[in-house]
Coordinates of C-alpha atoms in Angstrom, one line a residue:
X198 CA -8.9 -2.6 20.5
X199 CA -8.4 -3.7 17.0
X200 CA -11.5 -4.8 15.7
X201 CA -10.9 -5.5 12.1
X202 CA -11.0 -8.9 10.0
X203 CA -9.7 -11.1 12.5
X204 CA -11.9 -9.8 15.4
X205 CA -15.3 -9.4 13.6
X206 CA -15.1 -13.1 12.6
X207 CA -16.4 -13.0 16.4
X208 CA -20.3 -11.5 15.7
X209 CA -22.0 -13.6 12.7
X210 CA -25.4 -11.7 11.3
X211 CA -27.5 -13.8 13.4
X212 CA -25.3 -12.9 16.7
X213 CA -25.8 -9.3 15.4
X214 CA -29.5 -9.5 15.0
X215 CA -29.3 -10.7 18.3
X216 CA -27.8 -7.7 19.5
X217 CA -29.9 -5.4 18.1
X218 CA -33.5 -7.3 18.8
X219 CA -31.5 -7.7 22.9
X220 CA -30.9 -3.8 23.1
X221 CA -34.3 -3.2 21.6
X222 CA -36.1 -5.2 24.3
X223 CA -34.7 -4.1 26.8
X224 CA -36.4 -1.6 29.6
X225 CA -38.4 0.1 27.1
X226 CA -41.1 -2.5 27.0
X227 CA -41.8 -2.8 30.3
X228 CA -42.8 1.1 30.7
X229 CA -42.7 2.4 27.7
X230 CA -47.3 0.9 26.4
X231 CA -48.3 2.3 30.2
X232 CA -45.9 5.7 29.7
X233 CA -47.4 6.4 26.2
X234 CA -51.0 5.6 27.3
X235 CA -51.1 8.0 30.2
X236 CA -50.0 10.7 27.9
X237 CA -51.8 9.8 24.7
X238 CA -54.4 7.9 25.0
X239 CA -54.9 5.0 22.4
X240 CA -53.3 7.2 20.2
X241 CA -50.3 5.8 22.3
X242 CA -50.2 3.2 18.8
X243 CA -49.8 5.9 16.5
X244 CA -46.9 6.9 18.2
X245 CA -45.2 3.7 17.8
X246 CA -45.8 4.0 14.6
X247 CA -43.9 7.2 13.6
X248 CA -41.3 6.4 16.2
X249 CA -40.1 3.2 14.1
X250 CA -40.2 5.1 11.1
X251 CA -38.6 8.3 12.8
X252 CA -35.4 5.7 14.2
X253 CA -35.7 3.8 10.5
X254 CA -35.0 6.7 8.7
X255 CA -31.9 7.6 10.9
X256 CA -30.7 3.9 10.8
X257 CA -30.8 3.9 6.9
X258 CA -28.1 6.8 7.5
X259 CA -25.8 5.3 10.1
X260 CA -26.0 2.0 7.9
X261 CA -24.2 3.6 4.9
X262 CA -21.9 5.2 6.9
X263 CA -21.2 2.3 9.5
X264 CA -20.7 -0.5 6.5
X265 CA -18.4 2.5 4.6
X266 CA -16.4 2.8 7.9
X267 CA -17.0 -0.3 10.2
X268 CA -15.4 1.4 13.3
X269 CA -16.7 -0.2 16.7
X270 CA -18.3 2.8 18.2
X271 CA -18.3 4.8 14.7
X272 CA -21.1 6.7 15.9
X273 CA -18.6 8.5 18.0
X274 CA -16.6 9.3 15.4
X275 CA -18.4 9.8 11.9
X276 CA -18.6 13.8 12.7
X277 CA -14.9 13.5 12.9
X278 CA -14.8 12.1 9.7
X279 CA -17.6 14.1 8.3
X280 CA -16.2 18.1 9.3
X281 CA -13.2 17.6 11.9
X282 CA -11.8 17.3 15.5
X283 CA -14.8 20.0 16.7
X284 CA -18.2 18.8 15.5
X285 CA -16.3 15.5 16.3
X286 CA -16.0 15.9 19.7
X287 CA -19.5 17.8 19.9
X288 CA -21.7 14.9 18.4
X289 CA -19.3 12.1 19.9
X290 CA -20.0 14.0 24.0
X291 CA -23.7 13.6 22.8
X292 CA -23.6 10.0 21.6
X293 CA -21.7 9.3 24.6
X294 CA -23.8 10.8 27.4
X295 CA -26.8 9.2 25.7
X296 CA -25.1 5.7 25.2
X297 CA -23.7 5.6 28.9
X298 CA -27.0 7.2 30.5
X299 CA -28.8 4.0 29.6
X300 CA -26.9 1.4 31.5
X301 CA -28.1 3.3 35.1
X302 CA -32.1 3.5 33.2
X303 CA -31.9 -0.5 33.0
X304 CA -30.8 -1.0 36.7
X305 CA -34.1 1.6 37.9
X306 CA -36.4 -0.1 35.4
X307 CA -35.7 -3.7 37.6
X308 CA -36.2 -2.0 40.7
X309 CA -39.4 -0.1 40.1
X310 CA -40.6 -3.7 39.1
X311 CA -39.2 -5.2 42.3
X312 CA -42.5 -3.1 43.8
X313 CA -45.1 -5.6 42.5
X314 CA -43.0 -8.2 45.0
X315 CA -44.8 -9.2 47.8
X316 CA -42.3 -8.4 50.4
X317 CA -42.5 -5.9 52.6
X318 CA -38.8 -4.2 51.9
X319 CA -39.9 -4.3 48.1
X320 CA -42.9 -1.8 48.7
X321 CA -40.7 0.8 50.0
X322 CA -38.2 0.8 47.2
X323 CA -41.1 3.2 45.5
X324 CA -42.6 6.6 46.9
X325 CA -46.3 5.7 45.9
X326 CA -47.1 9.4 46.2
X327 CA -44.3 10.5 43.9
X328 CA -43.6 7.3 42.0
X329 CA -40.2 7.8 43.0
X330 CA -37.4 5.8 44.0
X331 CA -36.7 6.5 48.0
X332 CA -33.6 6.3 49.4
X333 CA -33.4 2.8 49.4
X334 CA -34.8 1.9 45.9
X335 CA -32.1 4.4 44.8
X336 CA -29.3 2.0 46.9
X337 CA -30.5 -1.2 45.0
X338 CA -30.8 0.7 41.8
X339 CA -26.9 1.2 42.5
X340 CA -26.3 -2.4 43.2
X341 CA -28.1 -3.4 40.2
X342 CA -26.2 -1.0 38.1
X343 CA -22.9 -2.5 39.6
X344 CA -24.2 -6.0 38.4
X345 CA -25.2 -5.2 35.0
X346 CA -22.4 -3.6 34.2
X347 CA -19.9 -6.4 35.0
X348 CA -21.8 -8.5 33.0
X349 CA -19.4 -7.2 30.1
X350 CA -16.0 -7.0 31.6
X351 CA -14.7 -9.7 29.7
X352 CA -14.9 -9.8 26.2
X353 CA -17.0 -9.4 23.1
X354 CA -16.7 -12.8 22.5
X355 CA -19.1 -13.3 25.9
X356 CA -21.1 -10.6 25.1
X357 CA -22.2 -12.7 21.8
X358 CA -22.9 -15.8 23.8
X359 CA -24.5 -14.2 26.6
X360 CA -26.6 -11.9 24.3
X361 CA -28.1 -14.5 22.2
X362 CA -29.3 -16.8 25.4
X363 CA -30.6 -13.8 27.1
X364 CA -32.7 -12.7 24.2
X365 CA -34.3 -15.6 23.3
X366 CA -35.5 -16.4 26.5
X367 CA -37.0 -12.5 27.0
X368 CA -38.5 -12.6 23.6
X369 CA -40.7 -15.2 25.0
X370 CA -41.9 -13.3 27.5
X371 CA -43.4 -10.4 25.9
X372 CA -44.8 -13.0 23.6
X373 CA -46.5 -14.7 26.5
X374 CA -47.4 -11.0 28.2
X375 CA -49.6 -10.5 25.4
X376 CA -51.2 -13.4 24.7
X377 CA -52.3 -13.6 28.5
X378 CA -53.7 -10.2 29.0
X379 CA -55.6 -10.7 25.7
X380 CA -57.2 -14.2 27.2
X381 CA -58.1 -12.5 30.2
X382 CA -60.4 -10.3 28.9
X383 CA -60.5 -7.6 26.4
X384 CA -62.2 -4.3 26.6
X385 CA -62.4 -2.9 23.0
X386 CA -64.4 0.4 24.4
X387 CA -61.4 1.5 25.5
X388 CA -60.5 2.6 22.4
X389 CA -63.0 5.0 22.2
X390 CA -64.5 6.0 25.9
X391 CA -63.0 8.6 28.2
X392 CA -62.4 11.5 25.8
X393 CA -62.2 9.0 22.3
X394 CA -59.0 7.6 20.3
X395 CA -56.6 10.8 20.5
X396 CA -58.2 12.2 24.2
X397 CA -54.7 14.6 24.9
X398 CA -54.8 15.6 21.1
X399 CA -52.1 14.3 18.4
X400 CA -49.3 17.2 20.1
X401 CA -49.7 14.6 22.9
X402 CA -48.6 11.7 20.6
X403 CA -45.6 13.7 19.2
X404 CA -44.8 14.1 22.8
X405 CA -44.9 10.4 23.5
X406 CA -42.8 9.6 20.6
X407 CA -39.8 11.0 22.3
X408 CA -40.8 11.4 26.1
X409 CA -42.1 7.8 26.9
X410 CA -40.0 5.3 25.6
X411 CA -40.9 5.1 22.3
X412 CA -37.7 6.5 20.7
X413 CA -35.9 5.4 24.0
X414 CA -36.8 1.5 23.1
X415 CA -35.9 1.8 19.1
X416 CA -32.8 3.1 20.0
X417 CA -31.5 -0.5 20.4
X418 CA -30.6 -0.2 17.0
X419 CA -27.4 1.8 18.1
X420 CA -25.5 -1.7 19.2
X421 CA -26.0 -3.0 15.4
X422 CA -24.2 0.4 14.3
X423 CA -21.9 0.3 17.0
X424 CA -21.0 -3.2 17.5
X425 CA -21.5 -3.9 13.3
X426 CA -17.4 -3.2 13.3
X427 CA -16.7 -6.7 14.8
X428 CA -19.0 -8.7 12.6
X429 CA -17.8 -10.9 9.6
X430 CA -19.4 -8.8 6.7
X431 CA -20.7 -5.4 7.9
X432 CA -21.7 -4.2 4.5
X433 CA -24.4 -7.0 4.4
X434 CA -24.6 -7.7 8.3
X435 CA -25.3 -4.1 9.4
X436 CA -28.3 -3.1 7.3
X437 CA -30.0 -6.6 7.2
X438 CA -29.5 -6.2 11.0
X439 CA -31.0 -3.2 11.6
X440 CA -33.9 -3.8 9.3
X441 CA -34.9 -7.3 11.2
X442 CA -34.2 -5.8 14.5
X443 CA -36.8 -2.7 14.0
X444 CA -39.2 -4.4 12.2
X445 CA -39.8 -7.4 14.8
X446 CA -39.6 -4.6 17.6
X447 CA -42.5 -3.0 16.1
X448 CA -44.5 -5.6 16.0
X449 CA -44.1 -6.6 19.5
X450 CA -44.2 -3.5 20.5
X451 CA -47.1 -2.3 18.8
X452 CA -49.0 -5.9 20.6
X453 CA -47.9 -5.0 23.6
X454 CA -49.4 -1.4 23.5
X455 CA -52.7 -3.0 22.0
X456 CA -52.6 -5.6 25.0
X457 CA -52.3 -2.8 28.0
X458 CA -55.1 -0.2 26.4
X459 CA -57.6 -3.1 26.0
X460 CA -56.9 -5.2 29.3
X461 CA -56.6 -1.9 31.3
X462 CA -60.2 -2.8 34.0
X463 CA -62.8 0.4 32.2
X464 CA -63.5 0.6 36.0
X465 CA -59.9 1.4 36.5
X466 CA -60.1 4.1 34.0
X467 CA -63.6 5.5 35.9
X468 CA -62.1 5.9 38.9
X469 CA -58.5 7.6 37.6
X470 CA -60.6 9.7 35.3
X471 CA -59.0 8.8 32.2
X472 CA -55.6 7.5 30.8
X473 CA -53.9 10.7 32.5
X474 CA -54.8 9.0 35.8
X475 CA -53.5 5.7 35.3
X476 CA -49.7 6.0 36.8
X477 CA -48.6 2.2 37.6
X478 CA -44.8 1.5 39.0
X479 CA -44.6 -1.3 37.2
X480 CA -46.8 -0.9 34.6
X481 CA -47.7 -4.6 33.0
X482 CA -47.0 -6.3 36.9
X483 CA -49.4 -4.3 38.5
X484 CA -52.1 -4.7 35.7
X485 CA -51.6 -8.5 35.7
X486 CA -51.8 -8.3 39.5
X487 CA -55.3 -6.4 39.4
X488 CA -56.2 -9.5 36.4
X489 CA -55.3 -11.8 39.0
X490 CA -53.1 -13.6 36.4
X491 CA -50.2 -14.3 39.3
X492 CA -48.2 -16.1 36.8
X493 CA -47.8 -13.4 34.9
X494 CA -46.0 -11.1 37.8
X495 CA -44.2 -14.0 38.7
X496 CA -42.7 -13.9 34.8
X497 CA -42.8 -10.4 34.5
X498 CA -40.7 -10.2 37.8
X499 CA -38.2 -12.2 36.3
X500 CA -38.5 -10.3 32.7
X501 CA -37.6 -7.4 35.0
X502 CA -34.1 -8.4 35.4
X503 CA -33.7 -11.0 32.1
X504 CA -34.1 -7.6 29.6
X505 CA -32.4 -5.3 31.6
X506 CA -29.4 -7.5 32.2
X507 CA -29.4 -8.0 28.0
X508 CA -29.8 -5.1 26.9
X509 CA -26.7 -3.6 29.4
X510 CA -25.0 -6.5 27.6
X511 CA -25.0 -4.2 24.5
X512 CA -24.9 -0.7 26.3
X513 CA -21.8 -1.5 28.5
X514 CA -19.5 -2.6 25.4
X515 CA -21.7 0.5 23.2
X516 CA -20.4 3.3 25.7
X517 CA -16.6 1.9 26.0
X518 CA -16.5 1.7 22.3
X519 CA -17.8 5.4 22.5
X520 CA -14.5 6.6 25.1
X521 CA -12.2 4.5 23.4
X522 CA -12.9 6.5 19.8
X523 CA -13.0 9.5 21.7
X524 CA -9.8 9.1 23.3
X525 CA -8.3 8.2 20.1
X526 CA -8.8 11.6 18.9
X527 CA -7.6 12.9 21.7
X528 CA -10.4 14.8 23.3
X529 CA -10.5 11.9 26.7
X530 CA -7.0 11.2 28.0
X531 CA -5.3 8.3 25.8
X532 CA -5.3 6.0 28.6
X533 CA -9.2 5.3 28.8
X534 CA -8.3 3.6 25.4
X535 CA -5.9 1.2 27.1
X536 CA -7.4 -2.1 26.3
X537 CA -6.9 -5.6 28.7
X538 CA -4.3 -7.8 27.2
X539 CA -6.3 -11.1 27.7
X540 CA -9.8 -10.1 28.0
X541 CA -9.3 -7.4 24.9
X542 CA -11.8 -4.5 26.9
X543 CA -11.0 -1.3 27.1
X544 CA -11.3 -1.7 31.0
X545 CA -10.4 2.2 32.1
X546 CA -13.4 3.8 29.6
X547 CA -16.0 1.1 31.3
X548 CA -14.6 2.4 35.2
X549 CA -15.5 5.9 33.5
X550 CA -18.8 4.8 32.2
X551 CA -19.7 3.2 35.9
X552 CA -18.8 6.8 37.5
X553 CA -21.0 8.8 34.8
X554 CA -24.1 5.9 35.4
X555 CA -23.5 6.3 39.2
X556 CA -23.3 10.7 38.9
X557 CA -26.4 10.1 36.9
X558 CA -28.5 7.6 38.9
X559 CA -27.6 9.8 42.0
X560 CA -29.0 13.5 40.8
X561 CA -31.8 12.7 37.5
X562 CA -32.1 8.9 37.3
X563 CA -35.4 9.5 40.0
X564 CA -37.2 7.3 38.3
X565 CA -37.5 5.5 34.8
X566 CA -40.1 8.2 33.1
X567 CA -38.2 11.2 34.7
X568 CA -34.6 10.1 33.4
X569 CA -36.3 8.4 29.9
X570 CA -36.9 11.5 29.0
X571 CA -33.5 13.2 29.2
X572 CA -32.2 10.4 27.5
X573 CA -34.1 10.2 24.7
X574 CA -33.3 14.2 24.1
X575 CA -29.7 13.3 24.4
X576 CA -30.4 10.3 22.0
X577 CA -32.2 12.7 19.2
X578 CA -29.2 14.7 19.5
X579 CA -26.8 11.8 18.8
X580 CA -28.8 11.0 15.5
X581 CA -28.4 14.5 13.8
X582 CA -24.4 13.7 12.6
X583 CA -26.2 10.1 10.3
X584 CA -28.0 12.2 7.0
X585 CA -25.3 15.0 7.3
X586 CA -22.3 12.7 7.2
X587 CA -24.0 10.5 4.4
X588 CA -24.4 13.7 2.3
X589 CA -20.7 15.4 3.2
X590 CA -19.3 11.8 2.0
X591 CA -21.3 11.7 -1.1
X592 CA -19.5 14.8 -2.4
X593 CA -16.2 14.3 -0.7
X594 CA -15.6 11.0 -0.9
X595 CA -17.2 9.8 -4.0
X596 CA -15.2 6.9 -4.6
X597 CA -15.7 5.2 -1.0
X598 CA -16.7 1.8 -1.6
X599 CA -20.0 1.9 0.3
X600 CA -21.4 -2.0 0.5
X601 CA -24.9 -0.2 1.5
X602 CA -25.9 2.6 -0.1
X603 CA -29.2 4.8 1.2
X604 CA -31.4 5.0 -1.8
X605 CA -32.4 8.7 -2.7
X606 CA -30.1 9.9 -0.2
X607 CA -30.7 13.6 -1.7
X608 CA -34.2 13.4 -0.7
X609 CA -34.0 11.5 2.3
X610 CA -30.9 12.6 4.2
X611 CA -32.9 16.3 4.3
X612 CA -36.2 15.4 5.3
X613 CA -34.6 12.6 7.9
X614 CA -32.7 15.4 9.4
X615 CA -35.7 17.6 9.7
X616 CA -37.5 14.8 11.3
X617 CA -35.1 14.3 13.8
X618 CA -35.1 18.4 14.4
X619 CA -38.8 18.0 14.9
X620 CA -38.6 15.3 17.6
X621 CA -36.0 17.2 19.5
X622 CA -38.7 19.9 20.0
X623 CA -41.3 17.3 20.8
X624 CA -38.6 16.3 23.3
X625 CA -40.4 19.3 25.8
X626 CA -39.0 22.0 27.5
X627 CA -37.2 22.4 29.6
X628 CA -35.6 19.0 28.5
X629 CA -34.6 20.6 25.2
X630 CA -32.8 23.1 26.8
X631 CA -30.8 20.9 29.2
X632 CA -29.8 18.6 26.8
X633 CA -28.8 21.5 25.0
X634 CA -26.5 23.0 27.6
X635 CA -25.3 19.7 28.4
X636 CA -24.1 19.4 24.7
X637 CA -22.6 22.6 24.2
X638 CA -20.5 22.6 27.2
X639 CA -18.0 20.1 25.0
X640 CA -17.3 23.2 23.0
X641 CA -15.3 25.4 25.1
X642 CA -13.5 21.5 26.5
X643 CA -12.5 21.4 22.9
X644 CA -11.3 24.6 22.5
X645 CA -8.7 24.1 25.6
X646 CA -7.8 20.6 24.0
X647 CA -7.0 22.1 20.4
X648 CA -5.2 25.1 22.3
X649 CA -3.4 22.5 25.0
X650 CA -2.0 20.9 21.5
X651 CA -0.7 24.2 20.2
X652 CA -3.7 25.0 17.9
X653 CA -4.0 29.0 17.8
X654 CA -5.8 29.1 15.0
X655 CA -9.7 28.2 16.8
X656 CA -12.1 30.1 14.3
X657 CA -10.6 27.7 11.6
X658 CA -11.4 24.4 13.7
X659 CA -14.9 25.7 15.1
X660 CA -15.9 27.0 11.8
X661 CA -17.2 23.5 10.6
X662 CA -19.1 23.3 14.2
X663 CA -20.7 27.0 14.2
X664 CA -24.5 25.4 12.7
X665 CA -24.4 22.8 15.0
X666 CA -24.1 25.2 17.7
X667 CA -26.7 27.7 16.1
X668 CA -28.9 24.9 15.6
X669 CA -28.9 23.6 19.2
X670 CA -29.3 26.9 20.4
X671 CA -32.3 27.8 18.1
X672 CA -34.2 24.9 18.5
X673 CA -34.3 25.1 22.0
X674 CA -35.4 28.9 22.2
X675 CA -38.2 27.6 20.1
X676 CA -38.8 24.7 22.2
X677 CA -38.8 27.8 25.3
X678 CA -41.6 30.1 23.3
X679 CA -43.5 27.3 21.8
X680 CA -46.7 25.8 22.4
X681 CA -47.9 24.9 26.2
X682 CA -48.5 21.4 24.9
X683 CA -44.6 20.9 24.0
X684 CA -44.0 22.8 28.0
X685 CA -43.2 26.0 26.3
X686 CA -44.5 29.5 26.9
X687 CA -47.2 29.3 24.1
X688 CA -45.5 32.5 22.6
X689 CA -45.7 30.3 18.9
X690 CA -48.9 28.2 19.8
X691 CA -50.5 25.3 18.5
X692 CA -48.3 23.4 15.5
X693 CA -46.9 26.9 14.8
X694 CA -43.4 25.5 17.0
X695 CA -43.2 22.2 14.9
X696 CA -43.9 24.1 11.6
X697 CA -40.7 26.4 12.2
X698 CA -38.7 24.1 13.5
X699 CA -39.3 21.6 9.9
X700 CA -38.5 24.7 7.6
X701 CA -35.6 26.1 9.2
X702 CA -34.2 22.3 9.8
X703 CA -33.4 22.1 5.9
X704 CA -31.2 25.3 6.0
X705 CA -29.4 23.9 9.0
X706 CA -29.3 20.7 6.9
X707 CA -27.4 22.3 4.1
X708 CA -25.2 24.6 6.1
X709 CA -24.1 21.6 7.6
X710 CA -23.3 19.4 4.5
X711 CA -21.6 22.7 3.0
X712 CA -19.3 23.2 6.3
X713 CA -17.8 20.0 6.1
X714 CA -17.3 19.8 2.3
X715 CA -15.0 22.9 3.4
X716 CA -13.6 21.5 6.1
X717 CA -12.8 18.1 3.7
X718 CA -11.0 20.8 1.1
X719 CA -9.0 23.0 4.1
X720 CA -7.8 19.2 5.7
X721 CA -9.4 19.5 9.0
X722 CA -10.6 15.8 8.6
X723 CA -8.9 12.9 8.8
X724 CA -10.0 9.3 7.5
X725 CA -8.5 5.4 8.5
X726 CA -5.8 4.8 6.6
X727 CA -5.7 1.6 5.2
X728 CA -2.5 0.9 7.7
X729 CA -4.9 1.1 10.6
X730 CA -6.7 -2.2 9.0
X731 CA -6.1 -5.5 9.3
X732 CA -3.9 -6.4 6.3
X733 CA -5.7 -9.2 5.1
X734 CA -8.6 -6.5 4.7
X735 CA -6.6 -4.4 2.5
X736 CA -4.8 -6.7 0.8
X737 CA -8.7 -8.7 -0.7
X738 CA -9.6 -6.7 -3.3
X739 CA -13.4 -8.0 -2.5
X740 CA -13.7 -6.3 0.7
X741 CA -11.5 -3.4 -0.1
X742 CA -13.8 -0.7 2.9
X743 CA -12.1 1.2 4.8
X744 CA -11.6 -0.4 8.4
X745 CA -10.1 1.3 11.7
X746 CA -8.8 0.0 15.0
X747 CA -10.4 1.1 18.0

């Protein structure tokens, strides 16, 4: 769909902030305090902590990039830009699979918190032995899935309107989460009893950064990359965007784990033998149900649905974006990219992004912790392309107008890169390496597409891919022999696995930039041309960026 200047005067900043504060709260809060306190302890803060900064660092990246080249969906196709069709299709297939995996997450998060109903049918949606879904939790996690998703079948004119109601009214109710579980009693020796501030070590809080929800909740701030295309200035828009968005999330976020270790009943923690014992379906509901603060289930019941609902708002139009861009460079069929004359969707890639959430929900998507997890590997994954394609562009592309511009972007794209290298391995095998194969099987697809076209020459289009293939591959046969903490072998024990992992990350760092300032000189990239924007765009020498239709 075209989304240039007459389409982004559609999203204002504030309907953008919107977006990104809507997919931020969405699921993740609801799990994500209870998930990181059973693994770390009260260490569980710390984690927030370096997650922010972690997704801040990577946001930074996609902003200069995404106000350079506003594309809705751009995150799908900045490795296009950045070294060509291959690496394009590699990193798109990742953003993809982890933008489309969280519209079925958002539909299981509702129903485990349909378990703190009082109605009969309601307990059985949960195996309380497994902390499952059964059978029929897993048929109204498909109904629910079906729901959400047509809330965006229109138009992202609705999604804007819809978006900004739905998140004011579930900002509230975090807000009031809080403040209620604080009145009701606060236990500051939880802090400290049952094995002190860190019990599980700090490996255990590395691990929760990208197993429980913590990188899982930030990555709201996707939808302000990907959606920043249709707004009226995404130079400014974008950046200020993501900025607010994180920075309230933290803070909620950051009282909301604060609230759950310190209103968590010490007797409670007696009896479970710690914060490894404490498994709750539905993590706040339950604890407000034990408070006997009825009030509170009653709204967290109906937060249940409010932040999913919003968030897959955001996630729906996110993931079509993503099969539109990849159909336009012809690695999905073309007609996935076919967008609805009135409603202006690209109808065919959301029927493809219902299938894929359905597939998903049906074989992984057991329950919110077991498929948050693969989703926030595939999610890591998607954020490797951001430093590298700000540092390719710096060299090749020096004279882009770039309305943001990362400050110290020779420091910072490295170490950002390496970060996110480091929380792929704290991702835990055996996640690491099934994310890994589920990546790398886009490389032989792209091979038959290039050869389908008539391409014969193969070692000249993978050559810009070949590190991000080696990479993938090497950091999961560390994550395989590293330490038992991270669910390796403990053939590299202790920190010894995160220690090789951040010094070989700057080499792949380099090789990256390096391949696709070679695949810039040998033409294997291709950039919007100014045709492809709207001509009132091009024509204002003010907002001369580069724009693309979609």
């Amino acid at each position: 769909m075209d989304m240039s200047a007459g389409e982004r005067k559609g999203l204002s900043l504030f309907a953008l902030i919107m977006i990104g504060i809507g997919s931020i709260f969405g699921s993740g809060w609801l799990f994500g305090a209870g998930s990181a306190a059973q693994v770390a302890g009260p260490a569980a803060l710390v984690a927030w902590v370096i997650g922010v900064i972690f997704i801040g660092m990577i946001a930074m990246s996609y902003a200069e990039v995404g106000s350079a080249y506003p594309i809705p969906g751009g995150m799908a196709r900045y490795g296009h830009l950045s070294h060509g069709p291959v690496l394009g299709f590699l990193t798109g297939w990742a953003v993809w699979i982890a933008t489309a995996s969280l519209i079925p997450i958002e539909s299981i998060a509702a129903t485990q918190y349909m378990t703190s109903w009082s109605f009969g049918w309601a307990k059985g949606l949960v195996d309380p032995a497994t902390h499952q879904l059964t059978l029929s939790g897993t048929a109204v996690s498909l109904i629910l899935t079906l729901a959400l998703w047509l809330t965006c079948f229109w138009s992202v004119q609705l999604l804007a309107r819809a978006n900004t109601v739905l998140t004011l009214v579930k900002f509230a109710i975090p807000v009031l989460a809080v403040l209620a579980l604080v009145g009701s009693g606060f236990h500051t020796s939880n802090f400290t009893d049952h094995g002190g501030f860190a019990p599980y070590g700090w490996p255990a809080v590395l691990t929760a950064v990208t197993t429980c929800g913590v990188v899982f909740a930030f990555n709201g701030f996707q939808a302000v990359v990907n959606l920043g295309g249709a707004a009226k200035n995404p130079g400014r828009a974008i950046p200020v965007a993501l900025i607010g968005a994180l920075a309230l999330g933290l803070v909620i976020y950051s009282a909301l784990q604060v609230a759950y270790l310190g209103s968590v009943p010490p007797e409670l923690l007696e009896r479970a033998g710690g914060w490894q014992g404490v498994n709750l379906n539905s993590p706040f509901a339950d604890l407000a149900g034990l408070l006997m603060l009825h009030w509170v289930v009653t709204m967290l019941q109906f937060g249940a649905f409010i932040s999913p609902a919003g968030s897959n708002i955001a996630n729906v139009a996110s993931a079509a974006y993503m099969v539109t861009n990849l159909a336009e460079t012809g690695f999905f069929p073309r007609k996935l990219a076919a967008v609805h004359p009135r409603y202006g969707t690209a109808r065919p890639a959301m029927w493809l992004n219902l299938a894929f959430s359905v597939v998903l929900l049906l074989t992984v998507g057991r329950s919110w912790q077991a498929l948050a997890g693969v989703v926030s590997a595939a999610m890591v994954i998607s954020y490797l392309i951001g430093p590298i394609a700000v540092g390719v562009l710096r060299r090749t592309r020096p004279e882009l107008p770039r309305p943001f511009r990362l400050p110290a972007a020779g420091v910072l794209c490295p170490v950002t890169f390496a970060f996110a290298a480091c929380a792929l391995y704290w991702s835990k095998w055996p996640e690491t390496g099934k994310i890994t194969v589920l990546t790398l099987v886009a490389a032989p697809v792209a091979a038959l597409v290039l050869w389908r076209r008539g391409e014969r020459q193969l070692l000249r289009q993978f050559a810009p891919a070949w590190w991000m293939i080696a990479f993938l591959v090497w950091t999961a046969t560390v994550s395989a022999l590293g330490g038992e903490e991270f669910g390796g072998r403990g053939v590299l024990p202790g920190v010894l696995g995160t220690a090789l992992i951040a010094v070989t990350a700057p080499v792949f760092y380099f090789w990256a930039v390096r391949s696709g300032v070679k695949a810039h000189a040998r033409g294997l990239t291709s950039a919007p041309t100014p045709t492809e924007a709207d001509p009132a765009a091009v024509a204002t020498p003010d907002d001369a960026r580069p724009m693309a239709s979609v």
